[in-house]
Amino acid sequence: MLELPFLRPKPMRGILALYDNPDEILTAAALVTEHGFRNVDAYTPYPVHGLSEALGIRKSWVPYVTLVMGLTGAALGLTFEIWTSAIDWPINVGGKPMVSLPAFIPITFESGVLIGGTMTLAALLVACGLPNWQAPILDRDLTNDRFGLFIPETGPAWNEDRAIQFLRSTRAVDVRVIRG
Amino acid sequence: MPRVTDRPKHWTTLPDREGSPEVEALRQREFLTPSEETEHPSRREFLKLVGAGAAFLAAGCARKPVEKILPYVKAPEEVSPGNAVWYASTCEECPAACGVLIKTREGRPIKLEGNADHPVSRGGLCARGQASLLNLYDPDRLRGPVTVDRASGKAQASTWGTVDQRASAALKGARDRAGKVVLLTGTLTSPTTQALATQFLAEYPGAEHVIYDAISSDAIAKAQELSYGDRCVPRYRLEKADVLVTFGADPLGTFLSPVEFARDFSKRRRPESGSMSRVIAVEPTLSLTGTNADQRIIARPDHLFPIAMAVAHELLVRSPRAPQAGDAIALGAVRPYPAATVEPEAGLEPGTIAALADELWQARGKSLVLAGPQAAPAAHAVALQVAANLLNSALGNEGVTVDAAARSFQAAGSDEAMLALVERMRAGEVAALLVHGANPAYTLPAAVGFAEATKRVPFVACFSDRVDETGRLADLVAPTTHYLESWNDHAPRPGVLSLTQPAIAPLYDVRSVQDTLLAWARLTGKGPLAATAGAYHEYLRERWRAQVYPAADAAAPFDLFWEGALRTGVLARGGDGAGSGSPRAFRGASLASLPAPGKRPDEGSLSLVLYAPVSMYDGRSANNAWLQELPDPVSKACWENFAALSPKRAKSLNVKESTDSPTMRCDIVTVDVGHARLDLPVVVQPGLHDDVVAVALGYGRVAAGRVGNKLGQNGFALAEATGGRVGMSGIPARITRTGRTGQLASVQGHQYTEHRPIIFETTYGEYQRDPQSGIESHGHLPSMWSRHKYPGHKWGMTIDLNACIGCAACMIACQSENNIPVVGKSLVLRGREMAWIRIDRYYSGEPEAPEVVHQAMLCQHCENAPCETVCPVLATVHSSEGLNLQVYNRCVGTRYCSNNCPYKVRRFNWFDYSDVKEKSLRLVLNPDVTVRTKGVMEKCTFCVQRIRDGKERAKALGVPVKDGDIVTACQQSCPTEAIVFGDMNDPKSKVAAMMKEARGYHVLEELNTLPSITYQTKVRNREEIPA
Amino acid sequence: MSANETALVNVTGEPLLINPNKTFADVNAEVAAPIERKPGRLWWIFFTISVLLTLQFAAEITYQIIKGVGIWGLNHPVGWAVDITSFVFWIGIGHAGTLISAILHLFRQRWRTAINRSAEAMTIFAVMTAGLFPLIHTGRPWFAYWLVPYPNWRYLWVNFRSPLVWDVFAVSTYMTISICFWYTGLIPDFASLRDRSTGWRRGIYGVLSLGWRGSERHWQHYERAYMMLAGLSTPLVLSVHSIVSFDFATSILPGWHTTIFPPYFVAGAIFSGFAMVVTLLVILRKVFKMEEYITMHHLENMNKIILVTGMMVGYAYATEFFIALYSGNPFERFVFLNRAGGPFAWSYWIMVSCNVISPQVFWFKRFRRSLVVMFIVSLLVNVGMWFERFTIIVTSLHRDFLPTNWSYYKPTIFDFSVIIGSFGFFFMWFLLFCRFFPTISMAEVKQVLWNSKKAAGKVPATKAEKIHA
């Protein structure tokens, strides 16, 4: 592949198990936490429902950003309209009052949507730490037809063989040791 | 409009003829309008642009380079930059000789306005008078004297030296061989020029001064001679007439002295004054006067005379009332015309004539019968006038409304003399012909054969500002100054003497006709002028010193008297003249020579009526783009003439006019009068007699200039010359379809109000019962918002539909004041005309006999302006004084404002009209008003520059703005004072008072746009309530 | 119709959205195929034509900026015609994309997955095209940026009461949000493309994918964010065309000043948008052999929507006509009689026959499922909807309050130039999109695929099972 500095992967250590359909990774995920593995992550070509619950991943906080930013945007929009039309330079336009509220509503709404929407995307990127071109690609098929369960190497108490044992016991089609 | 280069190459200056590059460049341009360049590009050009387009997307567009300007250093005397200097003078566009005020900026005339002190015009000025300013800067004017090769009509630049030598030699020759020298001029209202002419001719034995008017009032003079033994054109006093009956006369349009008549007429049309005159128009065509009449009697031209006689018959025979009832000759003359026979002949309702007679009789001494000099067939022309004289005498109007004491000098031309001259020329009796202020080669019927006749004249000289049709037949053309460059005086009637003074030095190497005559007289050196020295200015001054000054018995020394006269521009002795009061005795003998009753022409035959249109008159200013684009007040067509047919006739001939078809194409028909035929587009004219086809004069010039050439057809060619008279009416004609169609530029899309709340009208009777009659008002209209406050001024306007006669003077005033561009026929056809104020003409009632209303329509300066709300960039907003502002340099040109304007009074710059290619034409621009660039919207500003000027003047004097200090251009020019502008917040202002009047209403009131313009209902002086 | 176009059904007889015999890998392979192989002749022909049309469009704009907007057939009183007509038309086209991707997403309409990507792309390019017209219709386009309220030395802002300013905000917001929404959807697919490609492609898709790995933690945020954007886009799409309709509804012109406009315009927009989607997909699935993903089932659903919205539009026509006559307002009454019987009656009746009559054929399943019929109808609907806007704008303007102003509108070659030019511009972008972007959302289709497999009881025996057996 093209060798670009920001594409050079950062090392990652742990055990990766590959499955070839969603049901099996779900069953495996259900077991992995019982076996006391922490920070387990899954890599799937599409969002497999139930996986995050199984791995105990918290619900996303992105929607709150949307709500707050949407309201803020609307408020800013209306304030700006009133300030420019009635305070900064009031001009008699067609005999309408300086603050023609009905006429200001459309832009109030649009600015709400604009800020809310763009901030939602921003929040998504922040939440996922994207862009991040340096995360290593554990397996090229993880975006294709493979479903991967990854147990990261965590702390001194880490027992690699136990992890491998466990994953083998699931219906993994392949179990790999990832080193850098 | 055809491209300049499509026309025969006719040139104005030497570099022009030699085709110097810049002149060629000019030739490629449409005068004043870029319309031609803005037509579609050639395929090659377009392909180039495909590449350019791609490049453009990348490059973006660059702004224009900065242009260097220089300050106005070393200001000449009396000129302070930015301040207008006004000169009083006299308009010479036509012999009516109205007083004008010339507004000059930095030494160049930029506007003409009526001189309020002038007894004839009293502040008004007609459209043509105001537009004559543009003639001064006409790029097609001669730059210097030329000699002409008679064979080819080609002109050759020359010098005054050569021209003078050649002329004087020719004149000497004529004198020594006792040859006849003839000076042919139009009516000369100037006594001094008249005197100069007489003195000039004095040295030539048998010399003659022939006066010829293309649109002549000769018949009137002749009839006056017959009836009262004194050849004159009397002064008609419309303001004294309770009842005005016109027989084919158009006093409000183009007859004799329109501004004067309009002013007098309007004095009697305000119902608030407690009385209102009644106007009855007996006419074949729908004249401007007819559109303002309370009653129209539509009759064939050849029936006007019988009808007039039938009215006399009523007064003298049926129920003898008039003094002439005893006069045997009179009785004999009127007997053949009983109403009983005339009415069916003329296709009138039974009783019409009796009613007419009764009305006139009831208003005897306070009525006026006014017959048009060209209204009837040539054979009837004088007879009709005699009949009118008989009526006026019988009714005791003579000496009251027909005032021979204050007679008019505004039309002295004689058809007989002109035709006789041509005969003599043909007979080779004329040795030298000098032509000034006339263009017989164009205006005489082809049948007269003026062109051939000139071939027998050894020497022909023309005094004109261009090589016109007559100039092409001359040996040389001595270019004359524009009247704004010359000295002169004028006496439109006894007791009124006004001066013409130059407001600018001659732009080119040209000389006033008087100076040329002086120069030639000195060279020939025998006559009374030979001894004189100095220019015409001195001659004029001396004559005033010798004759005017003593008569004026002024206390001041002459120099002061002279300066005073120059300041006021006019000397009015004996005031307005209350009329001689002493009626002249009517000579019954004059009735002896009347023609026998004409037999009714065979059914379905057409009779042609030629008329002088308000804009072109006789075509003298055909090269004036303002006038060419000025829509005809009745038909609303511009840029060419047409054949007007009645709806019924058009149907039977199966011809269509433009507005009939969405393709905007109209049929082209051939009008054939036997000796000549013209192909003309058709206009279906309501109110036209079914047996009449009407054609406007003044078009079809071939040597007018780049604008005026080849527009329409020359109506004069259809005129007939019989019995020593040029006939323009009642000429038997045939109409045939050519099968071709054409496009006629018209500025009005639909002719009826469709019962919309636009025009409200009532009758005088109704008005007296309820002054608000006719108005459908909604009373209070609810609004979401409370209205804005307008402390200080709030500008407003009233327009009295009863006073507005549709003369279109305001349109030219606005055009001149506000630098409004002319766009040319091709763009008028695409609805792109730029007029800020237009006159909407609506018909009502039956198309056969419609009633007409003229409504001046301009920006209403609505308090709740729909245009403002929708402008995204605040380019049109409301001022603190209630003006609807248009900020050109902020406008991005979305045209949303125009779409949302219910009155559609906004105009868009579709192309770059401000880029005037002809340098001389830039001089006419008003520096107080910015020219608008491509892509911006523009509209009426209530002459905001005049408002500012008025406020600044008041401020400088430390006084508040008085009512009348600020006058808009349209208001100033209006001869009938239909437009009143002022501060609505000022309770003492005239506009505030007018708005309180009961007749006031707003157009499209229920839209609640709260216009600042209040219209006043049209009141028709008749009893029955309009349908 | 080929075999794979016959609907597959599950045990309960409901049609499957996709052939359950496919594997996840097939999806990637087949969706990516058009991007990875060289474009075919058909693509090149379409593309060349589009580029040529775009070039002449650019030439027209250049010439117009040099000479003035007067080269169009516009006049006084008809200040708007082809320009704003096309603007509203293209904005309308855009709406179907958002509707499919956002609203159908909220309503859990799974069948959208095959078409939402291209529909969203269509939205973006349609809005781009639409955006051109407000710019070039102005008399001084080089100053068009004055419509944006930015601080300037004139201390002058904009008129927030003007619907044109609302348009500026609505359209730019719509554009921005649509791009956000679209890109969010693309991220996982870029990752898929990255992982199956090499060389410079891998580099580019790598960058575009922002380093997406498909981590469950990311999916968690991703799905909620996507839902939020869908939630925002839904009222947005409704507001945008309402605001566009305000251009007319808030004016005082008879025929424009109508309270029914907002819903009427939205319905019309969806109507025309779906027609355009059908037009595009019928071509796309043929050119790129996507029959297995964009199945007859999808097309039929869309034809049903066309039928429904078509009748909504027809209802709107009838209502405004009735109200105009019933209102007793002489101006209103005249405008509508003039529409149906005046000099522009032809355009009114084109509108009615294309928009109200032609979709009626979709009452019949045969026609709903006939490629030829639906293609023709979708084209007719697009023509009809263009003329709807033309009718509203021109017939209202050319005969308004004062009869003296009445006139006619005659287009010049330049008016035609901008119309065809805008189509060239739009298709140019769309073809480029088909060439370089995944035209179908792989991630979403895989979800649907797994459901289909289950529904069809076709969950394959896995390798794992074999091992443990």
mmCIF file of N, CA and C in Angstrom, chain B residues 437-495:
data_model
loop_
_atom_site.group_PDB
_atom_site.id
_atom_site.type_symbol
_atom_site.label_atom_id
_atom_site.label_comp_id
_atom_site.label_asym_id
_atom_site.label_seq_id
_atom_site.Cartn_x
_atom_site.Cartn_y
_atom_site.Cartn_z
ATOM 1 N N GLY B 437 -36.359 76.277 -42.250
ATOM 2 C CA GLY B 437 -37.455 75.857 -41.375
ATOM 3 C C GLY B 437 -38.581 75.173 -42.108
ATOM 4 N N ALA B 438 -38.266 74.606 -43.241
ATOM 5 C CA ALA B 438 -39.277 73.834 -43.975
ATOM 6 C C ALA B 438 -38.566 72.720 -44.721
ATOM 7 N N ASN B 439 -39.278 71.651 -44.974
ATOM 8 C CA ASN B 439 -38.691 70.499 -45.652
ATOM 9 C C ASN B 439 -39.654 69.988 -46.705
ATOM 10 N N PRO B 440 -39.978 70.879 -47.682
ATOM 11 C CA PRO B 440 -41.032 70.540 -48.650
ATOM 12 C C PRO B 440 -40.760 69.238 -49.390
ATOM 13 N N ALA B 441 -39.488 68.918 -49.624
ATOM 14 C CA ALA B 441 -39.189 67.689 -50.364
ATOM 15 C C ALA B 441 -39.771 66.482 -49.644
ATOM 16 N N TYR B 442 -39.918 66.614 -48.323
ATOM 17 C CA TYR B 442 -40.474 65.510 -47.545
ATOM 18 C C TYR B 442 -41.959 65.706 -47.281
ATOM 19 N N THR B 443 -42.350 66.953 -47.014
ATOM 20 C CA THR B 443 -43.718 67.160 -46.532
ATOM 21 C C THR B 443 -44.731 67.427 -47.646
ATOM 22 N N LEU B 444 -44.283 67.757 -48.834
ATOM 23 C CA LEU B 444 -45.260 67.984 -49.903
ATOM 24 C C LEU B 444 -45.648 66.647 -50.534
ATOM 25 N N PRO B 445 -46.904 66.501 -50.913
ATOM 26 C CA PRO B 445 -47.300 65.265 -51.598
ATOM 27 C C PRO B 445 -46.419 65.030 -52.821
ATOM 28 N N ALA B 446 -46.046 63.781 -53.016
ATOM 29 C CA ALA B 446 -45.177 63.461 -54.157
ATOM 30 C C ALA B 446 -45.774 64.019 -55.447
ATOM 31 N N ALA B 447 -47.110 63.993 -55.507
ATOM 32 C CA ALA B 447 -47.789 64.422 -56.742
ATOM 33 C C ALA B 447 -47.446 65.862 -57.111
ATOM 34 N N VAL B 448 -47.120 66.669 -56.102
ATOM 35 C CA VAL B 448 -46.815 68.082 -56.378
ATOM 36 C C VAL B 448 -45.527 68.213 -57.184
ATOM 37 N N GLY B 449 -44.623 67.249 -56.990
ATOM 38 C CA GLY B 449 -43.399 67.242 -57.795
ATOM 39 C C GLY B 449 -42.419 68.339 -57.433
ATOM 40 N N PHE B 450 -42.217 68.533 -56.159
ATOM 41 C CA PHE B 450 -41.276 69.566 -55.715
ATOM 42 C C PHE B 450 -39.855 69.242 -56.192
ATOM 43 N N ALA B 451 -39.503 67.954 -56.055
ATOM 44 C CA ALA B 451 -38.134 67.564 -56.409
ATOM 45 C C ALA B 451 -37.823 67.927 -57.856
ATOM 46 N N GLU B 452 -38.740 67.553 -58.756
ATOM 47 C CA GLU B 452 -38.494 67.865 -60.169
ATOM 48 C C GLU B 452 -38.376 69.376 -60.351
ATOM 49 N N ALA B 453 -39.305 70.096 -59.671
ATOM 50 C CA ALA B 453 -39.338 71.549 -59.835
ATOM 51 C C ALA B 453 -38.000 72.173 -59.457
ATOM 52 N N THR B 454 -37.360 71.623 -58.394
ATOM 53 C CA THR B 454 -36.083 72.251 -57.980
ATOM 54 C C THR B 454 -35.047 72.150 -59.095
ATOM 55 N N LYS B 455 -35.169 71.132 -59.943
ATOM 56 C CA LYS B 455 -34.163 70.968 -61.006
ATOM 57 C C LYS B 455 -34.147 72.196 -61.911
ATOM 58 N N ARG B 456 -35.284 72.888 -61.982
ATOM 59 C CA ARG B 456 -35.351 74.066 -62.851
ATOM 60 C C ARG B 456 -34.891 75.336 -62.130
ATOM 61 N N VAL B 457 -34.509 75.181 -60.880
ATOM 62 C CA VAL B 457 -34.055 76.368 -60.126
ATOM 63 C C VAL B 457 -32.529 76.398 -60.116
ATOM 64 N N PRO B 458 -31.929 77.428 -60.679
ATOM 65 C CA PRO B 458 -30.465 77.459 -60.821
ATOM 66 C C PRO B 458 -29.740 77.345 -59.476
ATOM 67 N N PHE B 459 -30.272 78.012 -58.472
ATOM 68 C CA PHE B 459 -29.571 77.975 -57.179
ATOM 69 C C PHE B 459 -30.537 77.692 -56.035
ATOM 70 N N VAL B 460 -30.237 76.625 -55.289
ATOM 71 C CA VAL B 460 -31.052 76.305 -54.119
ATOM 72 C C VAL B 460 -30.126 76.193 -52.908
ATOM 73 N N ALA B 461 -30.448 76.946 -51.870
ATOM 74 C CA ALA B 461 -29.681 76.854 -50.621
ATOM 75 C C ALA B 461 -30.617 76.472 -49.496
ATOM 76 N N CYS B 462 -30.103 75.655 -48.599
ATOM 77 C CA CYS B 462 -30.904 75.197 -47.478
ATOM 78 C C CYS B 462 -30.303 75.654 -46.166
ATOM 79 N N PHE B 463 -31.104 76.167 -45.273
ATOM 80 C CA PHE B 463 -30.655 76.436 -43.905
ATOM 81 C C PHE B 463 -31.253 75.352 -43.027
ATOM 82 N N SER B 464 -30.401 74.442 -42.603
ATOM 83 C CA SER B 464 -30.907 73.319 -41.826
ATOM 84 C C SER B 464 -29.759 72.741 -41.006
ATOM 85 N N ASP B 465 -30.076 71.974 -40.009
ATOM 86 C CA ASP B 465 -28.988 71.427 -39.173
ATOM 87 C C ASP B 465 -28.522 70.072 -39.693
ATOM 88 N N ARG B 466 -29.084 69.664 -40.823
ATOM 89 C CA ARG B 466 -28.646 68.406 -41.439
ATOM 90 C C ARG B 466 -28.986 68.452 -42.917
ATOM 91 N N VAL B 467 -28.408 67.555 -43.671
ATOM 92 C CA VAL B 467 -28.760 67.482 -45.090
ATOM 93 C C VAL B 467 -30.052 66.685 -45.184
ATOM 94 N N ASP B 468 -31.171 67.387 -45.044
ATOM 95 C CA ASP B 468 -32.448 66.678 -45.033
ATOM 96 C C ASP B 468 -32.917 66.445 -46.472
ATOM 97 N N GLU B 469 -34.138 65.947 -46.588
ATOM 98 C CA GLU B 469 -34.648 65.587 -47.922
ATOM 99 C C GLU B 469 -34.540 66.767 -48.883
ATOM 100 N N THR B 470 -34.848 67.958 -48.379
ATOM 101 C CA THR B 470 -34.750 69.141 -49.246
ATOM 102 C C THR B 470 -33.291 69.509 -49.485
ATOM 103 N N GLY B 471 -32.497 69.350 -48.444
ATOM 104 C CA GLY B 471 -31.075 69.678 -48.567
ATOM 105 C C GLY B 471 -30.407 68.866 -49.666
ATOM 106 N N ARG B 472 -30.861 67.653 -49.858
ATOM 107 C CA ARG B 472 -30.271 66.791 -50.883
ATOM 108 C C ARG B 472 -30.510 67.348 -52.286
ATOM 109 N N LEU B 473 -31.533 68.217 -52.413
ATOM 110 C CA LEU B 473 -31.849 68.785 -53.727
ATOM 111 C C LEU B 473 -31.202 70.157 -53.892
ATOM 112 N N ALA B 474 -30.472 70.578 -52.842
ATOM 113 C CA ALA B 474 -29.932 71.944 -52.878
ATOM 114 C C ALA B 474 -28.493 71.939 -53.380
ATOM 115 N N ASP B 475 -27.974 73.160 -53.635
ATOM 116 C CA ASP B 475 -26.561 73.276 -54.016
ATOM 117 C C ASP B 475 -25.688 73.278 -52.776
ATOM 118 N N LEU B 476 -26.235 73.852 -51.715
ATOM 119 C CA LEU B 476 -25.452 73.881 -50.481
ATOM 120 C C LEU B 476 -26.383 73.929 -49.276
ATOM 121 N N VAL B 477 -25.871 73.419 -48.187
ATOM 122 C CA VAL B 477 -26.617 73.502 -46.928
ATOM 123 C C VAL B 477 -25.793 74.317 -45.950
ATOM 124 N N ALA B 478 -26.361 75.443 -45.523
ATOM 125 C CA ALA B 478 -25.697 76.284 -44.518
ATOM 126 C C ALA B 478 -26.214 75.854 -43.149
ATOM 127 N N PRO B 479 -25.396 75.090 -42.405
ATOM 128 C CA PRO B 479 -25.894 74.494 -41.169
ATOM 129 C C PRO B 479 -26.299 75.557 -40.157
ATOM 130 N N THR B 480 -27.477 75.401 -39.598
ATOM 131 C CA THR B 480 -27.984 76.391 -38.650
ATOM 132 C C THR B 480 -27.711 75.944 -37.224
ATOM 133 N N THR B 481 -27.705 76.923 -36.355
ATOM 134 C CA THR B 481 -27.549 76.624 -34.938
ATOM 135 C C THR B 481 -28.862 76.069 -34.403
ATOM 136 N N HIS B 482 -28.758 75.315 -33.311
ATOM 137 C CA HIS B 482 -29.949 74.931 -32.559
ATOM 138 C C HIS B 482 -30.412 76.185 -31.817
ATOM 139 N N TYR B 483 -31.708 76.283 -31.511
ATOM 140 C CA TYR B 483 -32.164 77.542 -30.887
ATOM 141 C C TYR B 483 -31.542 77.757 -29.512
ATOM 142 N N LEU B 484 -31.021 76.680 -28.916
ATOM 143 C CA LEU B 484 -30.334 76.873 -27.636
ATOM 144 C C LEU B 484 -28.962 77.499 -27.840
ATOM 145 N N GLU B 485 -28.568 77.638 -29.123
ATOM 146 C CA GLU B 485 -27.273 78.252 -29.443
ATOM 147 C C GLU B 485 -27.455 79.628 -30.078
ATOM 148 N N SER B 486 -28.713 80.105 -30.165
ATOM 149 C CA SER B 486 -28.926 81.295 -30.996
ATOM 150 C C SER B 486 -29.694 82.406 -30.292
ATOM 151 N N TRP B 487 -29.644 83.572 -30.928
ATOM 152 C CA TRP B 487 -30.429 84.740 -30.515
ATOM 153 C C TRP B 487 -31.663 84.847 -31.395
ATOM 154 N N ASN B 488 -32.758 85.273 -30.781
ATOM 155 C CA ASN B 488 -33.948 85.553 -31.584
ATOM 156 C C ASN B 488 -35.032 86.133 -30.690
ATOM 157 N N ASP B 489 -36.101 86.599 -31.311
ATOM 158 C CA ASP B 489 -37.262 86.991 -30.513
ATOM 159 C C ASP B 489 -38.517 86.414 -31.149
ATOM 160 N N HIS B 490 -39.594 86.373 -30.389
ATOM 161 C CA HIS B 490 -40.815 85.746 -30.876
ATOM 162 C C HIS B 490 -42.037 86.513 -30.410
ATOM 163 N N ALA B 491 -43.004 86.621 -31.312
ATOM 164 C CA ALA B 491 -44.284 87.233 -30.965
ATOM 165 C C ALA B 491 -45.397 86.277 -31.358
ATOM 166 N N PRO B 492 -45.720 85.324 -30.459
ATOM 167 C CA PRO B 492 -46.766 84.352 -30.811
ATOM 168 C C PRO B 492 -48.126 85.016 -31.005
ATOM 169 N N ARG B 493 -48.320 86.153 -30.349
ATOM 170 C CA ARG B 493 -49.564 86.906 -30.561
ATOM 171 C C ARG B 493 -49.302 88.348 -30.142
ATOM 172 N N PRO B 494 -50.168 89.261 -30.513
ATOM 173 C CA PRO B 494 -49.918 90.661 -30.176
ATOM 174 C C PRO B 494 -49.749 90.824 -28.669
ATOM 175 N N GLY B 495 -48.813 91.660 -28.293
ATOM 176 C CA GLY B 495 -48.647 91.943 -26.875
ATOM 177 C C GLY B 495 -47.768 90.965 -26.155
#
